[in-house]
Amino acid sequence: MAETRRIMISLPNSLLEEVDVMVPMEYKNRSDFVIEAMRLFINEKKRIEVAEKMKEGYKEMSQINLTLAEIGLEQDILDLVIYEARLTGREIL
């Protein structure tokens, strides 16, 4: 089992009353409840942080992707002009 440390926390009475209602239904004791609540909270914070970083990355990449798409479109138009000129036997200006 992982090493544990005892801590002391202060809670509003109303919150502790809610905890005391939930503990007997799903947990052995308050400590187990607090451990799970803290793990869930930490995991949710990490998930939100990753989502925010991904959002920032997508925003940064959007400008790069737009530039690349515009370059590709310019090349496609040039290729089309060359192709049509060859088909019609005209010179490219």
mmCIF file of C-alpha atoms in Angstrom:
data_model
loop_
_atom_site.group_PDB
_atom_site.id
_atom_site.type_symbol
_atom_site.label_atom_id
_atom_site.label_comp_id
_atom_site.label_asym_id
_atom_site.label_seq_id
_atom_site.Cartn_x
_atom_site.Cartn_y
_atom_site.Cartn_z
ATOM 1 C CA MET A 1 0.000 0.000 0.000
ATOM 2 C CA ALA A 2 1.191 3.535 -0.722
ATOM 3 C CA GLU A 3 2.571 5.560 2.117
ATOM 4 C CA THR A 4 -0.067 7.807 3.661
ATOM 5 C CA ARG A 5 0.012 11.002 5.667
ATOM 6 C CA ARG A 6 -2.618 12.326 8.000
ATOM 7 C CA ILE A 7 -3.914 15.828 7.299
ATOM 8 C CA MET A 8 -6.429 18.048 8.999
ATOM 9 C CA ILE A 9 -8.941 20.072 6.987
ATOM 10 C CA SER A 10 -11.787 22.396 7.849
ATOM 11 C CA LEU A 11 -15.105 22.057 6.037
ATOM 12 C CA PRO A 12 -18.353 23.978 6.245
ATOM 13 C CA ASN A 13 -20.909 22.028 8.272
ATOM 14 C CA SER A 14 -23.296 21.790 5.332
ATOM 15 C CA LEU A 15 -20.631 20.172 3.134
ATOM 16 C CA LEU A 16 -19.635 17.724 5.852
ATOM 17 C CA GLU A 17 -23.279 16.783 6.335
ATOM 18 C CA GLU A 18 -23.558 15.968 2.615
ATOM 19 C CA VAL A 19 -20.386 13.890 2.793
ATOM 20 C CA ASP A 20 -21.686 12.012 5.826
ATOM 21 C CA VAL A 21 -24.851 11.128 3.911
ATOM 22 C CA MET A 22 -22.868 9.779 0.946
ATOM 23 C CA VAL A 23 -20.091 7.927 2.775
ATOM 24 C CA PRO A 24 -22.134 5.007 4.153
ATOM 25 C CA MET A 25 -23.665 4.378 0.711
ATOM 26 C CA GLU A 26 -20.426 3.867 -1.227
ATOM 27 C CA TYR A 27 -17.349 4.202 0.973
ATOM 28 C CA LYS A 28 -15.788 2.594 4.013
ATOM 29 C CA ASN A 29 -15.056 5.919 5.651
ATOM 30 C CA ARG A 30 -14.588 9.643 5.064
ATOM 31 C CA SER A 31 -10.946 9.164 4.105
ATOM 32 C CA ASP A 32 -11.858 6.906 1.186
ATOM 33 C CA PHE A 33 -14.421 9.455 0.048
ATOM 34 C CA VAL A 34 -11.929 12.330 0.245
ATOM 35 C CA ILE A 35 -9.250 10.299 -1.575
ATOM 36 C CA GLU A 36 -11.609 9.531 -4.449
ATOM 37 C CA ALA A 37 -12.923 13.103 -4.566
ATOM 38 C CA MET A 38 -9.384 14.486 -4.732
ATOM 39 C CA ARG A 39 -8.383 12.026 -7.461
ATOM 40 C CA LEU A 40 -11.447 12.904 -9.513
ATOM 41 C CA PHE A 41 -10.790 16.616 -9.054
ATOM 42 C CA ILE A 42 -7.120 16.315 -10.062
ATOM 43 C CA ASN A 43 -7.965 14.183 -13.102
ATOM 44 C CA GLU A 44 -10.636 16.647 -14.213
ATOM 45 C CA LYS A 45 -8.210 19.569 -13.838
ATOM 46 C CA LYS A 46 -5.637 17.690 -15.947
ATOM 47 C CA ARG A 47 -8.268 16.872 -18.582
ATOM 48 C CA ILE A 48 -9.309 20.522 -18.801
ATOM 49 C CA GLU A 49 -5.662 21.610 -19.046
ATOM 50 C CA VAL A 50 -5.005 19.173 -21.909
ATOM 51 C CA ALA A 51 -8.173 20.318 -23.689
ATOM 52 C CA GLU A 52 -7.097 23.964 -23.376
ATOM 53 C CA LYS A 53 -3.619 23.183 -24.708
ATOM 54 C CA MET A 54 -5.155 21.313 -27.635
ATOM 55 C CA LYS A 55 -7.491 24.236 -28.315
ATOM 56 C CA GLU A 56 -4.513 26.632 -28.359
ATOM 57 C CA GLY A 57 -2.602 24.260 -30.647
ATOM 58 C CA TYR A 58 -5.505 24.028 -33.082
ATOM 59 C CA LYS A 59 -5.757 27.833 -33.166
ATOM 60 C CA GLU A 60 -2.029 28.135 -33.877
ATOM 61 C CA MET A 61 -2.189 25.454 -36.563
ATOM 62 C CA SER A 62 -5.223 27.042 -38.217
ATOM 63 C CA GLN A 63 -3.161 29.940 -39.573
ATOM 64 C CA ILE A 64 -0.434 27.582 -40.785
ATOM 65 C CA ASN A 65 -3.026 25.350 -42.452
ATOM 66 C CA LEU A 66 -4.688 28.354 -44.097
ATOM 67 C CA THR A 67 -1.348 29.519 -45.499
ATOM 68 C CA LEU A 68 -0.564 26.041 -46.810
ATOM 69 C CA ALA A 69 -4.019 25.765 -48.374
ATOM 70 C CA GLU A 70 -3.597 29.125 -50.097
ATOM 71 C CA ILE A 71 -0.193 28.070 -51.448
ATOM 72 C CA GLY A 72 -1.719 24.831 -52.696
ATOM 73 C CA LEU A 73 -4.629 26.685 -54.299
ATOM 74 C CA GLU A 74 -2.269 29.069 -56.071
ATOM 75 C CA GLN A 75 -0.315 26.109 -57.433
ATOM 76 C CA ASP A 76 -3.528 24.346 -58.494
ATOM 77 C CA ILE A 77 -4.650 27.434 -60.419
ATOM 78 C CA LEU A 78 -1.252 27.742 -62.089
ATOM 79 C CA ASP A 79 -1.315 24.049 -63.020
ATOM 80 C CA LEU A 80 -4.822 24.472 -64.462
ATOM 81 C CA VAL A 81 -3.737 27.445 -66.570
ATOM 82 C CA ILE A 82 -0.746 25.481 -67.892
ATOM 83 C CA TYR A 83 -2.940 22.443 -68.603
ATOM 84 C CA GLU A 84 -5.565 24.489 -70.443
ATOM 85 C CA ALA A 85 -2.871 26.288 -72.430
ATOM 86 C CA ARG A 86 -1.429 22.963 -73.539
ATOM 87 C CA LEU A 87 -4.869 21.672 -74.512
ATOM 88 C CA THR A 88 -5.614 24.709 -76.624
ATOM 89 C CA GLY A 89 -2.076 25.119 -77.938
ATOM 90 C CA ARG A 90 -1.822 28.665 -76.598
ATOM 91 C CA GLU A 91 1.214 30.225 -75.002
ATOM 92 C CA ILE A 92 1.211 31.111 -71.337
ATOM 93 C CA LEU A 93 1.561 34.833 -70.722
#
